[in-house]
Tab-separated table of C-alpha atoms in Angstrom:
chain	number	residue	atom	x	y	z
A	1	MET	CA	0.115	-0.108	0.029
A	2	TRP	CA	2.554	2.635	0.934
A	3	SER	CA	4.728	1.889	-2.221
A	4	LEU	CA	1.541	2.401	-4.191
A	5	ILE	CA	1.119	5.682	-2.591
A	6	ALA	CA	5.056	6.637	-2.778
A	7	ARG	CA	4.686	5.779	-6.719
A	8	ARG	CA	1.565	7.834	-7.088
A	9	LEU	CA	2.788	10.757	-5.204
A	10	GLY	CA	6.094	10.801	-7.338
A	11	THR	CA	4.301	10.836	-10.379
A	12	SER	CA	1.828	13.510	-9.280
A	13	VAL	CA	4.630	15.888	-8.374
A	14	THR	CA	6.099	15.398	-11.853
A	15	SER	CA	2.895	15.987	-13.464
A	16	ILE	CA	2.330	19.363	-11.280
A	17	VAL	CA	5.582	20.694	-11.946
A	18	ILE	CA	4.838	20.123	-15.837
A	19	LEU	CA	1.231	21.587	-15.270
A	20	VAL	CA	2.372	24.887	-13.735
A	21	THR	CA	5.491	25.327	-16.169
A	22	LEU	CA	3.288	24.933	-19.316
A	23	VAL	CA	0.753	27.250	-17.746
A	24	PHE	CA	3.019	29.953	-16.775
A	25	PHE	CA	5.048	30.279	-19.856
A	26	MET	CA	1.640	29.973	-21.986
A	27	ILE	CA	-0.102	32.863	-20.058
A	28	HIS	CA	3.011	34.913	-20.383
A	29	ALA	CA	3.129	34.424	-23.988
A	30	THR	CA	-0.351	35.767	-24.525
A	31	PRO	CA	-0.439	39.274	-26.122
A	32	GLY	CA	-1.433	42.450	-24.105
A	33	GLY	CA	-0.724	42.061	-20.667
A	34	PRO	CA	-2.273	42.982	-17.041
A	35	ALA	CA	-0.987	46.388	-17.061
A	36	TYR	CA	-3.157	47.206	-20.396
A	37	SER	CA	-6.266	45.261	-18.131
A	38	ILE	CA	-5.525	47.532	-15.375
A	39	LEU	CA	-5.043	50.774	-17.208
A	40	GLY	CA	-7.072	50.332	-20.374
A	41	MET	CA	-5.865	49.642	-23.893
A	42	ARG	CA	-5.560	53.381	-24.415
A	43	SER	CA	-2.877	53.811	-21.888
A	44	SER	CA	0.378	55.452	-22.776
A	45	PRO	CA	3.547	53.032	-23.518
A	46	ALA	CA	5.043	54.861	-20.542
A	47	ALA	CA	2.392	54.181	-18.070
A	48	VAL	CA	2.383	50.596	-19.061
A	49	ALA	CA	5.937	50.405	-18.544
A	50	ALA	CA	5.756	51.926	-15.327
A	51	LEU	CA	3.258	49.413	-13.855
A	52	ASN	CA	5.124	46.621	-15.419
A	53	HIS	CA	7.893	47.806	-13.650
A	54	GLN	CA	6.032	47.744	-10.139
A	55	MET	CA	4.600	44.249	-10.836
A	56	GLY	CA	7.849	42.934	-11.659
A	57	LEU	CA	7.050	41.972	-15.131
A	58	ASP	CA	10.133	43.828	-17.124
A	59	LYS	CA	12.100	41.046	-15.632
A	60	PRO	CA	13.325	38.112	-17.874
A	61	LEU	CA	10.764	35.609	-17.790
A	62	TYR	CA	13.020	32.698	-16.463
A	63	VAL	CA	13.670	35.103	-13.390
A	64	GLN	CA	9.957	35.738	-12.820
A	65	TYR	CA	9.481	31.761	-13.199
A	66	LEU	CA	12.203	30.970	-10.414
A	67	THR	CA	11.149	33.911	-8.440
A	68	TRP	CA	7.287	32.603	-8.335
A	69	TRP	CA	8.655	28.953	-7.410
A	70	GLY	CA	10.575	30.691	-4.594
A	71	HIS	CA	7.750	32.431	-3.161
A	72	LEU	CA	5.609	29.253	-3.547
A	73	PHE	CA	7.965	27.340	-1.308
A	74	GLU	CA	7.539	30.233	1.443
A	75	GLY	CA	3.901	29.882	1.106
A	76	ASN	CA	3.326	32.945	-0.654
A	77	LEU	CA	0.986	32.851	-3.755
A	78	GLY	CA	1.667	36.297	-4.674
A	79	TYR	CA	-0.644	39.479	-5.240
A	80	SER	CA	-3.576	39.711	-7.493
A	81	PHE	CA	-3.207	42.466	-9.918
A	82	THR	CA	-7.091	43.031	-10.285
A	83	GLN	CA	-8.511	41.925	-7.088
A	84	HIS	CA	-5.809	43.997	-5.249
A	85	ALA	CA	-5.512	41.276	-2.549
A	86	PRO	CA	-3.068	38.334	-1.725
A	87	VAL	CA	-4.016	35.405	-3.783
A	88	SER	CA	-4.026	33.005	-0.891
A	89	SER	CA	-6.654	35.485	1.091
A	90	LEU	CA	-8.702	35.261	-2.079
A	91	LEU	CA	-8.879	31.737	-2.747
A	92	GLY	CA	-10.630	30.285	0.487
A	93	SER	CA	-14.180	31.629	-0.134
A	94	TYR	CA	-13.782	30.613	-3.946
A	95	LEU	CA	-12.630	27.199	-3.018
A	96	ARG	CA	-15.504	26.458	-0.494
A	97	ASN	CA	-18.132	27.046	-3.098
A	98	THR	CA	-16.489	25.246	-5.638
A	99	LEU	CA	-15.832	22.333	-3.392
A	100	LEU	CA	-19.711	22.321	-2.004
A	101	LEU	CA	-20.961	22.486	-5.907
A	102	TYR	CA	-18.519	19.589	-7.020
A	103	ALA	CA	-18.889	17.534	-3.769
A	104	SER	CA	-22.833	17.548	-4.100
A	105	ALA	CA	-22.775	17.121	-7.898
A	106	THR	CA	-20.464	14.225	-7.862
A	107	LEU	CA	-22.248	12.513	-4.920
A	108	ILE	CA	-25.752	13.071	-7.006
A	109	ALA	CA	-24.028	11.607	-9.958
A	110	ILE	CA	-22.595	8.579	-8.504
A	111	LEU	CA	-25.774	7.416	-6.623
A	112	LEU	CA	-28.101	8.129	-9.579
A	113	SER	CA	-25.348	6.351	-11.630
A	114	VAL	CA	-25.267	3.328	-9.657
A	115	LEU	CA	-29.078	3.047	-9.656
A	116	LEU	CA	-29.371	3.728	-13.412
A	117	GLY	CA	-26.523	1.353	-14.178
A	118	MET	CA	-28.121	-1.523	-12.133
A	119	LEU	CA	-31.639	-1.182	-13.580
A	120	GLN	CA	-30.044	-1.056	-17.281
A	121	GLY	CA	-28.193	-4.094	-16.596
A	122	ALA	CA	-31.248	-5.929	-14.938
A	123	LEU	CA	-33.446	-4.787	-17.718
A	124	GLU	CA	-31.259	-5.155	-20.759
A	125	ARG	CA	-33.375	-5.826	-24.197
A	126	ARG	CA	-36.408	-4.230	-22.432
A	127	ALA	CA	-38.103	-0.931	-23.330
A	128	ALA	CA	-36.996	0.696	-19.848
A	129	GLY	CA	-33.319	-0.368	-20.401
A	130	ARG	CA	-33.501	1.156	-23.818
A	131	LEU	CA	-34.963	4.349	-22.437
A	132	ILE	CA	-32.208	4.531	-19.934
A	133	GLY	CA	-29.705	4.181	-22.755
A	134	ALA	CA	-31.146	7.229	-24.542
A	135	PHE	CA	-31.436	9.337	-21.567
A	136	GLN	CA	-27.333	8.394	-21.398
A	137	LEU	CA	-26.629	9.171	-24.992
A	138	THR	CA	-28.593	12.464	-25.023
A	139	PHE	CA	-26.964	14.203	-21.884
A	140	TYR	CA	-23.557	12.712	-22.500
A	141	ALA	CA	-23.653	14.254	-26.147
A	142	MET	CA	-24.778	17.696	-24.464
A	143	PRO	CA	-22.308	20.304	-23.521
A	144	ILE	CA	-22.793	21.676	-20.166
A	145	PHE	CA	-22.971	25.172	-21.070
A	146	PHE	CA	-26.099	24.280	-23.386
A	147	VAL	CA	-27.651	22.103	-20.307
A	148	GLY	CA	-26.739	25.301	-18.125
A	149	GLY	CA	-28.658	27.595	-20.572
A	150	MET	CA	-31.469	25.566	-21.007
A	151	LEU	CA	-31.951	25.212	-17.126
A	152	ILE	CA	-31.836	28.934	-16.820
A	153	LEU	CA	-34.105	29.390	-19.810
A	154	ILE	CA	-37.031	26.919	-18.278
A	155	PHE	CA	-36.707	27.322	-14.531
A	156	ALA	CA	-35.288	30.732	-13.871
A	157	ILE	CA	-36.840	32.693	-16.625
A	158	ASP	CA	-39.983	30.985	-17.765
A	159	LEU	CA	-41.118	29.274	-14.457
A	160	GLY	CA	-39.413	31.625	-12.371
A	161	TRP	CA	-38.731	29.178	-9.842
A	162	LEU	CA	-35.232	29.407	-9.036
A	163	PRO	CA	-32.263	31.796	-9.207
A	164	SER	CA	-30.075	32.046	-12.363
A	165	GLY	CA	-26.844	32.821	-10.591
A	166	GLY	CA	-25.026	34.037	-7.605
A	167	ILE	CA	-25.280	32.601	-3.973
A	168	THR	CA	-27.337	35.503	-2.614
A	169	ALA	CA	-30.935	36.951	-2.660
A	170	SER	CA	-31.103	39.766	-4.952
A	171	ASP	CA	-31.432	42.122	-2.014
A	172	GLY	CA	-28.104	40.587	-0.752
A	173	SER	CA	-29.504	38.428	2.005
A	174	GLY	CA	-28.075	35.107	2.456
A	175	GLY	CA	-28.503	31.952	4.624
A	176	THR	CA	-28.335	28.349	4.357
A	177	LEU	CA	-31.785	27.936	2.330
A	178	VAL	CA	-30.861	30.856	0.016
A	179	TYR	CA	-27.537	29.272	-0.672
A	180	LEU	CA	-29.116	25.901	-1.322
A	181	ARG	CA	-31.679	27.547	-3.609
A	182	HIS	CA	-28.622	29.069	-5.833
A	183	MET	CA	-26.887	25.776	-5.932
A	184	ILE	CA	-29.806	23.724	-7.236
A	185	LEU	CA	-29.362	24.576	-11.183
A	186	PRO	CA	-25.490	24.693	-11.489
A	187	GLY	CA	-25.517	21.512	-9.512
A	188	THR	CA	-28.107	19.933	-11.648
A	189	ALA	CA	-26.053	21.338	-14.932
A	190	LEU	CA	-23.078	19.592	-13.533
A	191	ALA	CA	-24.414	16.405	-12.225
A	192	LEU	CA	-26.630	15.709	-15.324
A	193	PRO	CA	-23.780	15.046	-17.898
A	194	LEU	CA	-21.473	13.213	-15.375
A	195	THR	CA	-24.353	10.747	-14.568
A	196	ALA	CA	-25.112	9.952	-18.074
A	197	GLY	CA	-21.202	8.988	-18.647
A	198	LEU	CA	-21.059	7.143	-15.233
A	199	SER	CA	-23.961	5.511	-15.734
A	200	ARG	CA	-23.294	4.436	-19.042
A	201	TYR	CA	-19.870	2.856	-17.831
A	202	PHE	CA	-21.619	1.313	-14.936
A	203	GLY	CA	-24.299	-0.018	-16.873
A	204	HIS	CA	-21.995	-1.856	-19.176
A	205	SER	CA	-20.161	-3.069	-16.478
A	206	THR	CA	-23.374	-4.533	-14.800
A	207	ARG	CA	-24.680	-6.055	-17.919
A	208	ASN	CA	-21.177	-8.027	-18.297
A	209	GLU	CA	-21.809	-9.516	-14.834
A	210	TYR	CA	-25.415	-10.468	-15.370
A	211	ARG	CA	-24.018	-12.834	-18.200
A	212	LEU	CA	-21.679	-14.382	-16.158
A	213	ASP	CA	-22.121	-17.841	-14.617
A	214	TYR	CA	-22.193	-17.212	-11.010
A	215	VAL	CA	-25.448	-15.129	-11.910
A	216	ARG	CA	-27.212	-17.792	-13.539
A	217	THR	CA	-26.019	-20.225	-10.537
A	218	ALA	CA	-27.766	-17.869	-8.258
A	219	ARG	CA	-30.758	-17.674	-10.230
A	220	SER	CA	-31.049	-21.479	-10.461
A	221	ARG	CA	-30.807	-21.684	-6.678
A	222	GLY	CA	-34.002	-19.516	-6.490
A	223	LEU	CA	-32.286	-16.259	-4.945
A	224	PRO	CA	-34.338	-13.172	-5.281
A	225	PRO	CA	-33.532	-10.659	-7.999
A	226	LEU	CA	-32.636	-8.005	-5.487
A	227	ARG	CA	-30.439	-10.072	-3.605
A	228	ILE	CA	-28.527	-10.981	-6.353
A	229	ALA	CA	-28.476	-7.620	-7.740
A	230	ILE	CA	-26.987	-5.739	-4.553
A	231	GLY	CA	-25.125	-9.051	-2.975
A	232	HIS	CA	-23.342	-10.287	-6.006
A	233	VAL	CA	-23.733	-7.979	-9.102
A	234	LEU	CA	-23.540	-4.629	-7.687
A	235	ARG	CA	-19.946	-5.648	-5.487
A	236	ASN	CA	-18.175	-7.038	-8.505
A	237	ALA	CA	-19.811	-4.169	-11.034
A	238	VAL	CA	-18.881	-1.099	-8.781
A	239	ARG	CA	-14.953	-1.705	-8.896
A	240	PRO	CA	-14.262	-0.297	-12.286
A	241	LEU	CA	-16.557	2.757	-11.384
A	242	VAL	CA	-14.227	3.913	-8.660
A	243	THR	CA	-11.276	3.895	-11.292
A	244	VAL	CA	-13.578	5.842	-13.683
A	245	ILE	CA	-14.521	8.576	-10.887
A	246	GLY	CA	-10.984	8.850	-10.594
A	247	MET	CA	-10.287	9.307	-14.129
A	248	MET	CA	-13.120	11.801	-14.714
A	249	LEU	CA	-12.041	14.124	-11.935
A	250	PRO	CA	-10.380	16.661	-14.834
A	251	TYR	CA	-13.809	16.450	-16.783
A	252	ILE	CA	-15.473	17.572	-13.592
A	253	PHE	CA	-12.943	20.459	-12.997
A	254	VAL	CA	-13.332	21.460	-16.613
A	255	GLY	CA	-16.939	21.130	-16.656
A	256	GLY	CA	-17.171	22.998	-13.113
A	257	VAL	CA	-15.375	25.819	-14.903
A	258	LEU	CA	-17.947	26.283	-17.568
A	259	THR	CA	-20.825	25.872	-14.891
A	260	GLU	CA	-19.680	28.756	-12.851
A	261	SER	CA	-19.049	30.843	-15.464
A	262	VAL	CA	-22.407	30.231	-17.234
A	263	PHE	CA	-24.406	30.494	-13.734
A	264	ASN	CA	-22.329	33.422	-12.541
A	265	TYR	CA	-21.223	31.393	-9.466
A	266	PRO	CA	-18.582	32.555	-7.430
A	267	GLY	CA	-16.125	29.352	-7.272
A	268	LEU	CA	-12.803	28.821	-8.629
A	269	GLY	CA	-13.874	28.318	-12.044
A	270	TRP	CA	-15.535	31.582	-12.458
A	271	LEU	CA	-12.274	33.077	-10.650
A	272	LEU	CA	-10.009	31.375	-13.315
A	273	TRP	CA	-12.175	32.705	-16.236
A	274	GLN	CA	-11.873	36.363	-14.774
A	275	SER	CA	-8.530	35.759	-14.020
A	276	ALA	CA	-7.682	34.818	-17.567
A	277	LEU	CA	-9.661	37.515	-19.219
A	278	ASN	CA	-7.727	40.112	-17.031
A	279	GLN	CA	-4.452	38.335	-17.676
A	280	ASP	CA	-4.030	38.190	-13.802
A	281	TYR	CA	-1.082	35.896	-13.742
A	282	PRO	CA	-0.573	35.084	-10.118
A	283	THR	CA	-4.192	34.255	-9.622
A	284	LEU	CA	-4.401	32.404	-12.506
A	285	THR	CA	-1.352	30.450	-11.805
A	286	ALA	CA	-2.483	29.763	-8.373
A	287	ILE	CA	-5.659	28.445	-9.224
A	288	VAL	CA	-4.245	26.122	-12.081
A	289	LEU	CA	-2.019	24.759	-9.227
A	290	LEU	CA	-5.048	24.269	-6.783
A	291	ILE	CA	-6.911	22.326	-9.410
A	292	GLY	CA	-4.118	20.344	-10.411
A	293	LEU	CA	-3.535	19.353	-6.816
A	294	LEU	CA	-7.209	18.619	-6.197
A	295	THR	CA	-7.296	16.387	-9.309
A	296	ILE	CA	-4.145	14.626	-8.101
A	297	PHE	CA	-5.479	14.079	-4.802
A	298	GLY	CA	-8.591	12.794	-6.078
A	299	ASN	CA	-6.940	10.184	-8.393
A	300	LEU	CA	-4.862	9.148	-5.222
A	301	ILE	CA	-8.023	8.428	-3.317
A	302	ALA	CA	-9.264	6.625	-6.233
A	303	ASP	CA	-6.291	4.465	-6.437
A	304	LEU	CA	-6.117	3.930	-2.704
A	305	ALA	CA	-9.955	2.683	-2.893
A	306	ASN	CA	-9.358	0.747	-5.753
A	307	SER	CA	-6.452	-0.923	-4.023
A	308	ILE	CA	-8.748	-1.743	-1.113
A	309	LEU	CA	-11.578	-3.118	-3.127
A	310	ASP	CA	-9.058	-5.226	-5.479
A	311	VAL	CA	-5.831	-6.537	-3.879
A	312	ARG	CA	-4.271	-7.165	-7.428
A	313	VAL	CA	-3.985	-3.602	-7.983
A	314	ARG	CA	-1.370	-2.975	-5.031
A	315	TYR	CA	1.297	-5.369	-6.839
A	316	GLU	CA	0.642	-3.988	-10.343
């Protein structure tokens, strides 16, 4: 187990360094710069040069890169050019909102995927099984921004049942119930395509289990269908799902960025989008680093869970 953790951590650290390096140089290679975002596109070259000097952007790029790593090891993520605050102090509230949204959407998607996958495997070649397959294909093919737009159009604009964005009421009041109401639409937009993808994979895994000899033997012994499904099929079919959830974590974060942008939800994805538009280098790099760490941590948890469920994984 510990050797597995050590191998995964070694690979993860390398991946993080490559990811951050690529992002750092790519965002600095984009035309314009934060000085133009702050001062305006019609600002004088002298004013732009002075602000670049103040922010340290007139130094060679490799010096800026090494300085960024040096500050990171000191626990300093930099100072936001546009938010005018230390990046580390900015991330707290945005990260909390993002984790709540992603965790609730992922949990709902997993529960629905197991339910739909089990039904699809048990009802293979029946109308209900084909209907579940149609649902999976439909929402799996739909982009998240389209699903989000349709949810806003139907439930926020036409019916007026739910708010279309933000996390507080229009008069600025908050509270748990208000917060939960604002999470319903973005959480649904993120959970639906995820449910379609996971249930499609789990349904395939379940169908394969139902075709194996041990299920036929259990049926011939007269075991109830529910006992066969939960006691035998589910236990064997759920193992690959753990691996797939770990592999889909990057998709969840990418989908989350789109979801938060569509619903103007103040999470890391929304902040990432705004930072990219304003070329706020320190905030952008810190968010990419944080999302990379969360993705790798999630994959590590999935690997450990998989190794607990299947002993053979520990010795691969």
